[in-house]
PDB file of N, CA and C in Angstrom:
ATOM      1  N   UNK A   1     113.213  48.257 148.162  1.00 57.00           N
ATOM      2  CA  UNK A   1     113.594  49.620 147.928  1.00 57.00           C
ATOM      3  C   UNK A   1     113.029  50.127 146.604  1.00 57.00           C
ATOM      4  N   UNK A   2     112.815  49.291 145.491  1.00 82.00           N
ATOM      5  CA  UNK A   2     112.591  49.988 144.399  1.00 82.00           C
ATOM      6  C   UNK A   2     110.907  49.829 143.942  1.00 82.00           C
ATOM      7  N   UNK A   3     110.314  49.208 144.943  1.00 79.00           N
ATOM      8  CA  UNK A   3     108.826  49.363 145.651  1.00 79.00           C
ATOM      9  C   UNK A   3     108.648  50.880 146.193  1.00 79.00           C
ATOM     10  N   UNK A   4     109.077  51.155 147.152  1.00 86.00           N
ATOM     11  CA  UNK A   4     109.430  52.147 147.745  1.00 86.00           C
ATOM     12  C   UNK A   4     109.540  53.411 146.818  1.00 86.00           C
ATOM     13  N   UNK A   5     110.716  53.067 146.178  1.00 88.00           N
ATOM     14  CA  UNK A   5     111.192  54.128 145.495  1.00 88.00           C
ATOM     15  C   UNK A   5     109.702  54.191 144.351  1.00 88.00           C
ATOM     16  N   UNK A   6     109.224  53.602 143.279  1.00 89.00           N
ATOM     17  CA  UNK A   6     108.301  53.593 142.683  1.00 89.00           C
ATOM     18  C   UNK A   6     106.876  54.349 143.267  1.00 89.00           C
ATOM     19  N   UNK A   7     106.688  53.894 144.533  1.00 90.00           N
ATOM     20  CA  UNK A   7     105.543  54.453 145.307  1.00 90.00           C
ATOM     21  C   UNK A   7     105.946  56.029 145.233  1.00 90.00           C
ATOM     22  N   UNK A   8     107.088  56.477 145.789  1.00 90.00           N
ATOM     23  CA  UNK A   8     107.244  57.851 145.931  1.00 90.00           C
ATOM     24  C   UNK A   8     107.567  58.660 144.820  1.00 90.00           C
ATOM     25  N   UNK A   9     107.979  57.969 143.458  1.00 90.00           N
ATOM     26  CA  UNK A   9     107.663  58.662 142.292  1.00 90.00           C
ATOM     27  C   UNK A   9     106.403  58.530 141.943  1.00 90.00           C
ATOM     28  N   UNK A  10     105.364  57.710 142.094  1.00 90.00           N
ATOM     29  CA  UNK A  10     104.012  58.106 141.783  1.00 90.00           C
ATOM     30  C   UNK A  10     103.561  58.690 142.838  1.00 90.00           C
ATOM     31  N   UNK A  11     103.747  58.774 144.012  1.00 91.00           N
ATOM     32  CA  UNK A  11     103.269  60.016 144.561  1.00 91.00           C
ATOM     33  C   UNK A  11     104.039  61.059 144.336  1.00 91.00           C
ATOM     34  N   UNK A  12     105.015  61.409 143.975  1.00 93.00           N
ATOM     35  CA  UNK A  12     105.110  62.802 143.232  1.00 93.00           C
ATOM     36  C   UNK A  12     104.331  62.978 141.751  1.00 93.00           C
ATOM     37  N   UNK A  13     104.036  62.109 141.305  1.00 94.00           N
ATOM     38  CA  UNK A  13     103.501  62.564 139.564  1.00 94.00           C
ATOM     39  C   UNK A  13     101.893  62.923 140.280  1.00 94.00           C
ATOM     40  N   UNK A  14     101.147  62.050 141.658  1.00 94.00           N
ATOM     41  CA  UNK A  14      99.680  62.534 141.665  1.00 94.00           C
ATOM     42  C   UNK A  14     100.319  64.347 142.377  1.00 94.00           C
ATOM     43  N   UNK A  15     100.977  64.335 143.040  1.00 94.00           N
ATOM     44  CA  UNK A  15     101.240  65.861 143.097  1.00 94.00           C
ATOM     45  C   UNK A  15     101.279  67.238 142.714  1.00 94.00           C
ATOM     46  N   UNK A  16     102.164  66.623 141.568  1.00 93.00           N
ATOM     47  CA  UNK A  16     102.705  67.121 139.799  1.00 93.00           C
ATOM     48  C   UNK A  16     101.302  67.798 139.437  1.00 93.00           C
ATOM     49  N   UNK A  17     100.323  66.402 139.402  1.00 95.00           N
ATOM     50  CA  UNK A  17      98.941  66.528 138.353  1.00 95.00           C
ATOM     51  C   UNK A  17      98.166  67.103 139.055  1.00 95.00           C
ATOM     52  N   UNK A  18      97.991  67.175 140.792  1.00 94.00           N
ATOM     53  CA  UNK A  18      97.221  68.183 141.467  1.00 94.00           C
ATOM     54  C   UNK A  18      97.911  69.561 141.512  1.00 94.00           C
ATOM     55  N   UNK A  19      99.035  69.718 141.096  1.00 95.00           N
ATOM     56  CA  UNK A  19      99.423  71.281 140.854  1.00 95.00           C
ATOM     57  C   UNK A  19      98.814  71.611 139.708  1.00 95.00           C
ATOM     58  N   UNK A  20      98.795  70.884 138.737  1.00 95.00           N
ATOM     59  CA  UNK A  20      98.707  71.506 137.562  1.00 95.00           C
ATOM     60  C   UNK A  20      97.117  71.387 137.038  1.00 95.00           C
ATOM     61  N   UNK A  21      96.121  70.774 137.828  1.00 96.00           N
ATOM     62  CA  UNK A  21      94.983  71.098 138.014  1.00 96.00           C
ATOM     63  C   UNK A  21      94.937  72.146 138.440  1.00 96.00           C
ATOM     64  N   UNK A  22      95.424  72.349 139.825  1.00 96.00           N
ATOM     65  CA  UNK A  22      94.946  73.727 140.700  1.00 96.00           C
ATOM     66  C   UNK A  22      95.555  74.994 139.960  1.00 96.00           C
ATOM     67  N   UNK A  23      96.497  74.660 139.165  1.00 96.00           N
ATOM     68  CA  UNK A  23      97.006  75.854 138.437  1.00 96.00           C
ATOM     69  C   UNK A  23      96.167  76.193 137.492  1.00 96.00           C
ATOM     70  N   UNK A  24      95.550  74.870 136.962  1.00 95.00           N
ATOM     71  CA  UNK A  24      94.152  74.929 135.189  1.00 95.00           C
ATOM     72  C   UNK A  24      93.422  75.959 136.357  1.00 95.00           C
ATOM     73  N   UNK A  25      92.748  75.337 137.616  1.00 97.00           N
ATOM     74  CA  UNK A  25      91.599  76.503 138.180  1.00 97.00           C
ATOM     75  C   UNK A  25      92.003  77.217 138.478  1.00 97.00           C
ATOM     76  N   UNK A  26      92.602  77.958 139.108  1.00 97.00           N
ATOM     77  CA  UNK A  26      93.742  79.339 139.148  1.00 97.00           C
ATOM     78  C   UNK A  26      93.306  80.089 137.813  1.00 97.00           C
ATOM     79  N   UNK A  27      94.096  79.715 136.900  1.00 97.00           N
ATOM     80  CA  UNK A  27      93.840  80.236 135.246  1.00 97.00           C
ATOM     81  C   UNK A  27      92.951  80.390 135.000  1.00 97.00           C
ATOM     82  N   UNK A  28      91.529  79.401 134.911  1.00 98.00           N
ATOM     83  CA  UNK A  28      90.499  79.866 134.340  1.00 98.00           C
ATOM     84  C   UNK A  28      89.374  80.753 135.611  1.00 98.00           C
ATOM     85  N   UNK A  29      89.849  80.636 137.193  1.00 97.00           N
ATOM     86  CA  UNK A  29      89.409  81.602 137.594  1.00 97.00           C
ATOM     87  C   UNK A  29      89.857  83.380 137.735  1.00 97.00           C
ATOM     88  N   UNK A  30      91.259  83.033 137.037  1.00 98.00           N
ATOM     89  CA  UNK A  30      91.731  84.378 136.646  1.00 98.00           C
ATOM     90  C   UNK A  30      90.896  84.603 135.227  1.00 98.00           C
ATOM     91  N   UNK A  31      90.671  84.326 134.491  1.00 97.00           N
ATOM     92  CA  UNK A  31      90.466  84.257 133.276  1.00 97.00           C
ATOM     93  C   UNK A  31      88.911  84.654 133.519  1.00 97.00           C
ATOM     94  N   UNK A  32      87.921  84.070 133.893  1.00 98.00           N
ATOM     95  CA  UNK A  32      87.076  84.490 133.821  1.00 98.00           C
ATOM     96  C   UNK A  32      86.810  86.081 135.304  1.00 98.00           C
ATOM     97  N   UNK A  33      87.669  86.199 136.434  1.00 98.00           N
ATOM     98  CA  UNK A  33      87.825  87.462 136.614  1.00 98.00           C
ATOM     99  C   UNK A  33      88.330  88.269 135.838  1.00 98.00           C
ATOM    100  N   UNK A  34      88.847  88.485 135.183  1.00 98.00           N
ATOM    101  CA  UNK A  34      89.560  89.426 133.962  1.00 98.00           C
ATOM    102  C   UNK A  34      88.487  89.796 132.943  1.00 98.00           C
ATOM    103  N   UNK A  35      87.919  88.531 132.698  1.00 98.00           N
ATOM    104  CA  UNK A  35      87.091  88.744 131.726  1.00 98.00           C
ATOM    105  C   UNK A  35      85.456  89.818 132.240  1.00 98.00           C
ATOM    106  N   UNK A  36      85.187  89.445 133.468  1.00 98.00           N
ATOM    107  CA  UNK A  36      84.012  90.070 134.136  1.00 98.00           C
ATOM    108  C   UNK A  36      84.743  91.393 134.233  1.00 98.00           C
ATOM    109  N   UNK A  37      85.775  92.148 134.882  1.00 98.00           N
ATOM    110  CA  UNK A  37      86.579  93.173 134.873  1.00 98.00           C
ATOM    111  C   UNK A  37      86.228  93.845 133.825  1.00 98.00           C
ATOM    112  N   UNK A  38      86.674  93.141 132.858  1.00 98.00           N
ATOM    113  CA  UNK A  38      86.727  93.921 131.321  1.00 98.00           C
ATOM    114  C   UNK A  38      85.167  94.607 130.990  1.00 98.00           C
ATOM    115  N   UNK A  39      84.834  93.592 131.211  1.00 98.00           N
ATOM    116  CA  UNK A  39      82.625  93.654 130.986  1.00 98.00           C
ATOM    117  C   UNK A  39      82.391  94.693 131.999  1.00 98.00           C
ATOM    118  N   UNK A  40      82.743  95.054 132.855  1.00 98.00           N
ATOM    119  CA  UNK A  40      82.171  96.111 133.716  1.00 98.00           C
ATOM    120  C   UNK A  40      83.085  97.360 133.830  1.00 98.00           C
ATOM    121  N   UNK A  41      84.548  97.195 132.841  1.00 98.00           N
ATOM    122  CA  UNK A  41      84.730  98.718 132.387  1.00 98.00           C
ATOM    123  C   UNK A  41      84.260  99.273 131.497  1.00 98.00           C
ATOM    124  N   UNK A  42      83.790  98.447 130.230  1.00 98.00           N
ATOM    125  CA  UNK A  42      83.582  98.231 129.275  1.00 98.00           C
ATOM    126  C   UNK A  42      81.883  99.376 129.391  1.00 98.00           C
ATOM    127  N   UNK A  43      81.505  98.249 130.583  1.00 98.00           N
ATOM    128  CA  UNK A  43      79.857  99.020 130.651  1.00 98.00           C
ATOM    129  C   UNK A  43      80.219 100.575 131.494  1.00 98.00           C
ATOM    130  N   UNK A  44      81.073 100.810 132.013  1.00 98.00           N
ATOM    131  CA  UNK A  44      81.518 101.813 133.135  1.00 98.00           C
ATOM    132  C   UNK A  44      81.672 102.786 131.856  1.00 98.00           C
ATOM    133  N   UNK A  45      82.690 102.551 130.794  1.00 98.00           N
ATOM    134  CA  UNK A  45      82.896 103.065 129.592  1.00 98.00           C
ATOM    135  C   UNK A  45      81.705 103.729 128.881  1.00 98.00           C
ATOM    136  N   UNK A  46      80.837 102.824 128.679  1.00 98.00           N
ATOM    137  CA  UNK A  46      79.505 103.004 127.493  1.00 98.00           C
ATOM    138  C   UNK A  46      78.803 104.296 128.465  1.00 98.00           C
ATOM    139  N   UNK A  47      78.516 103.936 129.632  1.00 98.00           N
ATOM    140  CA  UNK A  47      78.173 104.848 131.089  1.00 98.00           C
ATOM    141  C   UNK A  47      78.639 106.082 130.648  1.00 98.00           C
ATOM    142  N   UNK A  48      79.912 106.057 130.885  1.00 98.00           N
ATOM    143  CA  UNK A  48      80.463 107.700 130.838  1.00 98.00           C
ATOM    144  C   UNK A  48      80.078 107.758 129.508  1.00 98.00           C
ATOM    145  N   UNK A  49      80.610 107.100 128.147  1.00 98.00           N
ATOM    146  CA  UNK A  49      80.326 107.908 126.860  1.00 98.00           C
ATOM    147  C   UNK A  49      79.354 108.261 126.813  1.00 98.00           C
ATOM    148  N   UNK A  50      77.813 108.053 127.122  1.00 98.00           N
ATOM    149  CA  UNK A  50      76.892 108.223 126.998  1.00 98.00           C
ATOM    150  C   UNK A  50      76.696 109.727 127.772  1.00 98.00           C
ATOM    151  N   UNK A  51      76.907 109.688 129.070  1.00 98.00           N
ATOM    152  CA  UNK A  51      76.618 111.000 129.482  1.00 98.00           C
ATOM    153  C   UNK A  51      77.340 111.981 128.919  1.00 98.00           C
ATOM    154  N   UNK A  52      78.688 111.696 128.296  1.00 98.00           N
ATOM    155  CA  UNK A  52      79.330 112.469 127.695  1.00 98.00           C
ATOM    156  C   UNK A  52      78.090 113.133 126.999  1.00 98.00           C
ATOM    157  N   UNK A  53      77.910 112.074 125.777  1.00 98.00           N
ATOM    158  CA  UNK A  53      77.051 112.522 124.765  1.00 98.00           C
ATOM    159  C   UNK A  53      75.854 113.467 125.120  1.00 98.00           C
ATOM    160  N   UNK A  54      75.057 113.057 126.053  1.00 98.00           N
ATOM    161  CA  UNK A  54      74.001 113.643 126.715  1.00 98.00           C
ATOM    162  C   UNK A  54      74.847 115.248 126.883  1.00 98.00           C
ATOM    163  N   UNK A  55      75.622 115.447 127.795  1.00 98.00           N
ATOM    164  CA  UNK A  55      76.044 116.632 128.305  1.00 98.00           C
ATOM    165  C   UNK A  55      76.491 117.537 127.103  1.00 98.00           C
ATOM    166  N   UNK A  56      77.185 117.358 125.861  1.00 98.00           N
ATOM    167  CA  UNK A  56      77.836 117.691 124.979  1.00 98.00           C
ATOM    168  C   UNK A  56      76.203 117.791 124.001  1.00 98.00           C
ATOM    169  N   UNK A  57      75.300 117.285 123.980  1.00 98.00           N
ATOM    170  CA  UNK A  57      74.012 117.646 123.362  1.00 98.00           C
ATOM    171  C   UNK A  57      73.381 118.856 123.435  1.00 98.00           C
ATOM    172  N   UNK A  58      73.509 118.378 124.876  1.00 98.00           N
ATOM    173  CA  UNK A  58      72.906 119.777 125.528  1.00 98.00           C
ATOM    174  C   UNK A  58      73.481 120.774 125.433  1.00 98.00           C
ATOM    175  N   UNK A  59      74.910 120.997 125.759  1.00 98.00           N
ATOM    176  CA  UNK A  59      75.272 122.232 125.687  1.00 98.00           C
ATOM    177  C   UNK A  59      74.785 122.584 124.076  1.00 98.00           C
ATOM    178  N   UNK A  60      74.881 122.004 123.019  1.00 98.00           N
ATOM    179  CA  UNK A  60      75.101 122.251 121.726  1.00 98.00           C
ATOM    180  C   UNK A  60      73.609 122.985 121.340  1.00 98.00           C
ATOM    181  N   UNK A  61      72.297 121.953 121.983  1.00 98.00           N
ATOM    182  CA  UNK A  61      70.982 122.690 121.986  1.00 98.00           C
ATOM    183  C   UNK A  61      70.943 123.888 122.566  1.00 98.00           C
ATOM    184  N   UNK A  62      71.210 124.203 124.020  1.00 98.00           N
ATOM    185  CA  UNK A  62      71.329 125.482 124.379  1.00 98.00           C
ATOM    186  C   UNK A  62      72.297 126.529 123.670  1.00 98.00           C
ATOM    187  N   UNK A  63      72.927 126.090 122.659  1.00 98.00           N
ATOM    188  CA  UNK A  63      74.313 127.026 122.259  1.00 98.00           C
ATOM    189  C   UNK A  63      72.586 127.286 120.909  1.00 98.00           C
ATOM    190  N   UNK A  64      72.201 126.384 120.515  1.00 98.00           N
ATOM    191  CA  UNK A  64      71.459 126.693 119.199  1.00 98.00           C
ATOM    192  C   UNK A  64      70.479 127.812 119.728  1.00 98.00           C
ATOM    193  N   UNK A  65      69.666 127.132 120.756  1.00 98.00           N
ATOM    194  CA  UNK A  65      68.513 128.380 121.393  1.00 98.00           C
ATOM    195  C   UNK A  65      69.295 129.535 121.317  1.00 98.00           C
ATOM    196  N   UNK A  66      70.818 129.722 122.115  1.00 98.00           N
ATOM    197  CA  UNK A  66      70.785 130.951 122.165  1.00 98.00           C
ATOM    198  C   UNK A  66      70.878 131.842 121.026  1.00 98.00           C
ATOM    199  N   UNK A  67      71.673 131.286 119.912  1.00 98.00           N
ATOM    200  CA  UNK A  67      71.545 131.618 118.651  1.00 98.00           C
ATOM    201  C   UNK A  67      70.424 132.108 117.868  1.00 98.00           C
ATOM    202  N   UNK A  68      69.522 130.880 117.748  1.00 98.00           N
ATOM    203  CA  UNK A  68      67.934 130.854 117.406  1.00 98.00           C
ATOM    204  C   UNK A  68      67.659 132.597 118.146  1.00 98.00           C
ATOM    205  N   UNK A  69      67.455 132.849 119.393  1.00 98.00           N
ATOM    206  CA  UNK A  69      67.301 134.083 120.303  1.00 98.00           C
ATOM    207  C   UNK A  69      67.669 135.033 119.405  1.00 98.00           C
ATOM    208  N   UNK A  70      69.339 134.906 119.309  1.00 98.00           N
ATOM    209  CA  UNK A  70      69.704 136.813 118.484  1.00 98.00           C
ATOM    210  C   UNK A  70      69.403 136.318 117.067  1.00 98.00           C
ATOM    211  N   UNK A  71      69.208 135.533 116.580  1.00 98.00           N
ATOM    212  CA  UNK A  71      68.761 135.817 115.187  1.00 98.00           C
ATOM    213  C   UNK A  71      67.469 136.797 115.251  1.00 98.00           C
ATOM    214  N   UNK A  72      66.566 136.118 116.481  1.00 98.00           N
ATOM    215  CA  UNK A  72      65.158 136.711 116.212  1.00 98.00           C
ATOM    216  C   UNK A  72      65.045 137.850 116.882  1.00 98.00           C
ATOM    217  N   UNK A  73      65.674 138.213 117.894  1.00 98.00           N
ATOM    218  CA  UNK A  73      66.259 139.413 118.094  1.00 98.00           C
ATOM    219  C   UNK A  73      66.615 140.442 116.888  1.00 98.00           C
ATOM    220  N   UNK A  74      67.557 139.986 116.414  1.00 98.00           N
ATOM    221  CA  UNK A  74      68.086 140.772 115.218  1.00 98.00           C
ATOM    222  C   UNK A  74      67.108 140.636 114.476  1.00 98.00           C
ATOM    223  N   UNK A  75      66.656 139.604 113.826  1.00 98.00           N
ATOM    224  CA  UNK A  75      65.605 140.240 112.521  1.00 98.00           C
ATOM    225  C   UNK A  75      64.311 141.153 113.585  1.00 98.00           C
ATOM    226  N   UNK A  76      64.039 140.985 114.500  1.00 97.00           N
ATOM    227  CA  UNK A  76      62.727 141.956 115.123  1.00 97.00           C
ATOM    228  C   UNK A  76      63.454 143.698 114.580  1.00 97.00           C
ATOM    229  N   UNK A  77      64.771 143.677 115.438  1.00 97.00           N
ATOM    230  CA  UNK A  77      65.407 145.213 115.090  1.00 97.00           C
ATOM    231  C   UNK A  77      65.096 145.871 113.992  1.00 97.00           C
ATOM    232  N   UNK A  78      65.919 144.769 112.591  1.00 98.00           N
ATOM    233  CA  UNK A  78      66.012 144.666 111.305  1.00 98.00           C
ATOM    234  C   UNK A  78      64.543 145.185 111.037  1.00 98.00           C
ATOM    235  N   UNK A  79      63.144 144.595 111.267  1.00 97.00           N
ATOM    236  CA  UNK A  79      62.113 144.832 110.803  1.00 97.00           C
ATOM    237  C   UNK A  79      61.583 146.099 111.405  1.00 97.00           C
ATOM    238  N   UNK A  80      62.093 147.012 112.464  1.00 97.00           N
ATOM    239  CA  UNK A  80      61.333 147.704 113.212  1.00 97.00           C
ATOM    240  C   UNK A  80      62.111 149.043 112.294  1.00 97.00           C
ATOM    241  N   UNK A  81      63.614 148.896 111.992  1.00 97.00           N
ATOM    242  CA  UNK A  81      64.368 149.483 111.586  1.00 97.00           C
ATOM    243  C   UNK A  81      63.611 149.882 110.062  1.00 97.00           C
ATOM    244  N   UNK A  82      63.263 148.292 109.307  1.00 97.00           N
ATOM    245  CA  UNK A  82      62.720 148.748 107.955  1.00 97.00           C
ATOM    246  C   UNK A  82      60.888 149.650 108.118  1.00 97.00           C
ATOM    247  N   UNK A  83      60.378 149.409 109.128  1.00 96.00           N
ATOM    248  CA  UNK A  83      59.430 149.608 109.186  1.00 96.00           C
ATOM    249  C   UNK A  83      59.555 151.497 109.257  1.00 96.00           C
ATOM    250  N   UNK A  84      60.737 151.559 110.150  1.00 96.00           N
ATOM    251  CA  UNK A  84      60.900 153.499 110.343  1.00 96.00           C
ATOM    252  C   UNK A  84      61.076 153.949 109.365  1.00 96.00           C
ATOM    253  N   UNK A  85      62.048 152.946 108.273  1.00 96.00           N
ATOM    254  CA  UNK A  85      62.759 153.646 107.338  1.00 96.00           C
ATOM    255  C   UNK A  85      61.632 154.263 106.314  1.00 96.00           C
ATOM    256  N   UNK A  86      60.409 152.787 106.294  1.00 96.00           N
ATOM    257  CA  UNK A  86      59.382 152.988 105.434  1.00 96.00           C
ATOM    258  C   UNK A  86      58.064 154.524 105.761  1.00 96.00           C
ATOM    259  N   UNK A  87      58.418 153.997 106.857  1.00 95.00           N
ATOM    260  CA  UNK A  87      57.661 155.236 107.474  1.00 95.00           C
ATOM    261  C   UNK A  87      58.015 156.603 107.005  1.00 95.00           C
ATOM    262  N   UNK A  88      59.080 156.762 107.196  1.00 96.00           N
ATOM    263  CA  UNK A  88      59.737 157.845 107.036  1.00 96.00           C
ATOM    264  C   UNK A  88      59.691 158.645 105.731  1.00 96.00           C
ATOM    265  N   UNK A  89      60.084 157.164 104.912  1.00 95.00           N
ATOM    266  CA  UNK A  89      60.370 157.842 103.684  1.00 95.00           C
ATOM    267  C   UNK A  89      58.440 158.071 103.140  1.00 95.00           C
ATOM    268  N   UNK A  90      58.162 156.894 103.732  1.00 94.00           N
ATOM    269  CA  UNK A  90      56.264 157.143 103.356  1.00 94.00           C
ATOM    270  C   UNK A  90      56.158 158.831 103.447  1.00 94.00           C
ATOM    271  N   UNK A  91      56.068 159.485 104.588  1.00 96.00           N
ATOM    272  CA  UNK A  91      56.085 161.142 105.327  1.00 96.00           C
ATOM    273  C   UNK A  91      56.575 161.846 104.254  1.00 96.00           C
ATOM    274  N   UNK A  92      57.662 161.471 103.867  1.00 94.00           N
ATOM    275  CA  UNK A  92      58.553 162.223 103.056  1.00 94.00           C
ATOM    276  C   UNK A  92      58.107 162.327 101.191  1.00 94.00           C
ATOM    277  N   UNK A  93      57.309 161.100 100.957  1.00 94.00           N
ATOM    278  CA  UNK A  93      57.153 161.002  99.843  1.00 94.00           C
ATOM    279  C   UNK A  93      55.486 161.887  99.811  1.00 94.00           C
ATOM    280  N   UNK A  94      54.212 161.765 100.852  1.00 93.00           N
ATOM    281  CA  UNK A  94      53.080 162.346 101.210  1.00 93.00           C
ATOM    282  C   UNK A  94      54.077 164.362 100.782  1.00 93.00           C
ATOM    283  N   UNK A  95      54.849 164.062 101.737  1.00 93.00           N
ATOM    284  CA  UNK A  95      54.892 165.704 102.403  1.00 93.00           C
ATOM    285  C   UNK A  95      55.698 166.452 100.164  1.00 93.00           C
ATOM    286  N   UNK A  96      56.152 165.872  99.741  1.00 93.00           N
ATOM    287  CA  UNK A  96      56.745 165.972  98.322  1.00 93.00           C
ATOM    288  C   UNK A  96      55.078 165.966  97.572  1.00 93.00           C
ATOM    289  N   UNK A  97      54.314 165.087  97.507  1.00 92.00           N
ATOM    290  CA  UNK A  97      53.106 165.058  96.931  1.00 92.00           C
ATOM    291  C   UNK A  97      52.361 166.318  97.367  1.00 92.00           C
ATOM    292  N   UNK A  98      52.509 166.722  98.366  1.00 90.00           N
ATOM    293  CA  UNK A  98      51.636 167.799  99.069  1.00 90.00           C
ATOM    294  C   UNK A  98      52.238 169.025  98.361  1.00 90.00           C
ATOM    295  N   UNK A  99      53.638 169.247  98.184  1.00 90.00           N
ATOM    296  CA  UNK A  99      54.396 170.068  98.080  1.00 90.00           C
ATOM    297  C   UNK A  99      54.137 170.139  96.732  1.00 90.00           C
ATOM    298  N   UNK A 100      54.266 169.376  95.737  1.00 88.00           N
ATOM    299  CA  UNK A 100      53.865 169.499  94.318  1.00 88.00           C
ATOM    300  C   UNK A 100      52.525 169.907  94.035  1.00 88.00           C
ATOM    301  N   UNK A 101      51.613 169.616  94.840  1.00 88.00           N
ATOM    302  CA  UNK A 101      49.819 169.710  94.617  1.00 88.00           C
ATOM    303  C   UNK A 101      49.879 171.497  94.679  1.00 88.00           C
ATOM    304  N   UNK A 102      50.535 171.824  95.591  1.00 88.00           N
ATOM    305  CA  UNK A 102      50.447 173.077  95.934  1.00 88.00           C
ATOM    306  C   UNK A 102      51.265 174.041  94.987  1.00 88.00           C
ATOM    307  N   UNK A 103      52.577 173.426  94.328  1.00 86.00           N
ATOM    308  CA  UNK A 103      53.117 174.211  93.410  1.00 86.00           C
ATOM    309  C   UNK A 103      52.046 174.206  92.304  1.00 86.00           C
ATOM    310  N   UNK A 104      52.001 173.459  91.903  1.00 87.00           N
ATOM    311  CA  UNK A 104      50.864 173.598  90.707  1.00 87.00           C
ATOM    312  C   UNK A 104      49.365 173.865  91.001  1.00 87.00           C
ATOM    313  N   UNK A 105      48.520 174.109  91.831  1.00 87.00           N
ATOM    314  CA  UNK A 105      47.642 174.567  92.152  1.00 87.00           C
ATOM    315  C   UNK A 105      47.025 175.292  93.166  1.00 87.00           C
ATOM    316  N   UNK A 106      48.284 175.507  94.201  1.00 78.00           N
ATOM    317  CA  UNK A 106      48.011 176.578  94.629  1.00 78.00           C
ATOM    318  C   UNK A 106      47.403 176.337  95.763  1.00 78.00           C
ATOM    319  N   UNK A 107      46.960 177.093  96.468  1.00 68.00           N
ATOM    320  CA  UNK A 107      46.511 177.138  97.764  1.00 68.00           C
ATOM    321  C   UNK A 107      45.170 177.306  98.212  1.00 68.00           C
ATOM    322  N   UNK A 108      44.918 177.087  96.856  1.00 58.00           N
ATOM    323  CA  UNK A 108      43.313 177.070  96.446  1.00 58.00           C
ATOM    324  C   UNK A 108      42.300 175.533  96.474  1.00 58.00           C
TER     325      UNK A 108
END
């Protein structure tokens, strides 16, 4: 009996030690799924930030062009504006010169 009995406590301890193997591979095949998981949100992550970045570029370049646009817009106005003003007052300063030539000398 205590043959017996001995046999069937070492076949429970090889039992014991094949659970707790299959549990070590269990673990480290959880472990390294978790870990691949992580690595491919990780890259899923970098993925989106990146297009983020890309998309958020762009808008920011097109926000500059359009800017860049009415600046040069506006200074074209600005210059067409100084150009009348010059004009104008040019006419105005001729038509005063003319006007003086003639007070003082006449129509002669």
């Amino acid at each position: 009996m205590s043959v017996n009995t001995i046999e069937k406590v070492k076949e429970i301890e090889r039992q014991a030690e094949a659970l707790e193997r299959e549990y070590d591979n269990q673990l480290q095949d959880l472990k390294k799924a978790t870990a691949s998981k992580i690595a491919q949100l990780e890259e899923a992550y970098q993925t989106e930030i990146n297009k983020f970045k890309a998309l958020e570029l762009e808008k920011l370049e097109d926000k500059l062009q359009t800017l860049q646009n009415t600046i040069q817009q506006e200074e074209v106005e600005q210059i067409k504006q100084l150009e009348s003003r010059f004009s104008k007052k040019e006419q105005e300063l001729v038509e005063e010169v003319v006007k003086e030539v003639m007070r003082r000398y006449g129509n002669s």
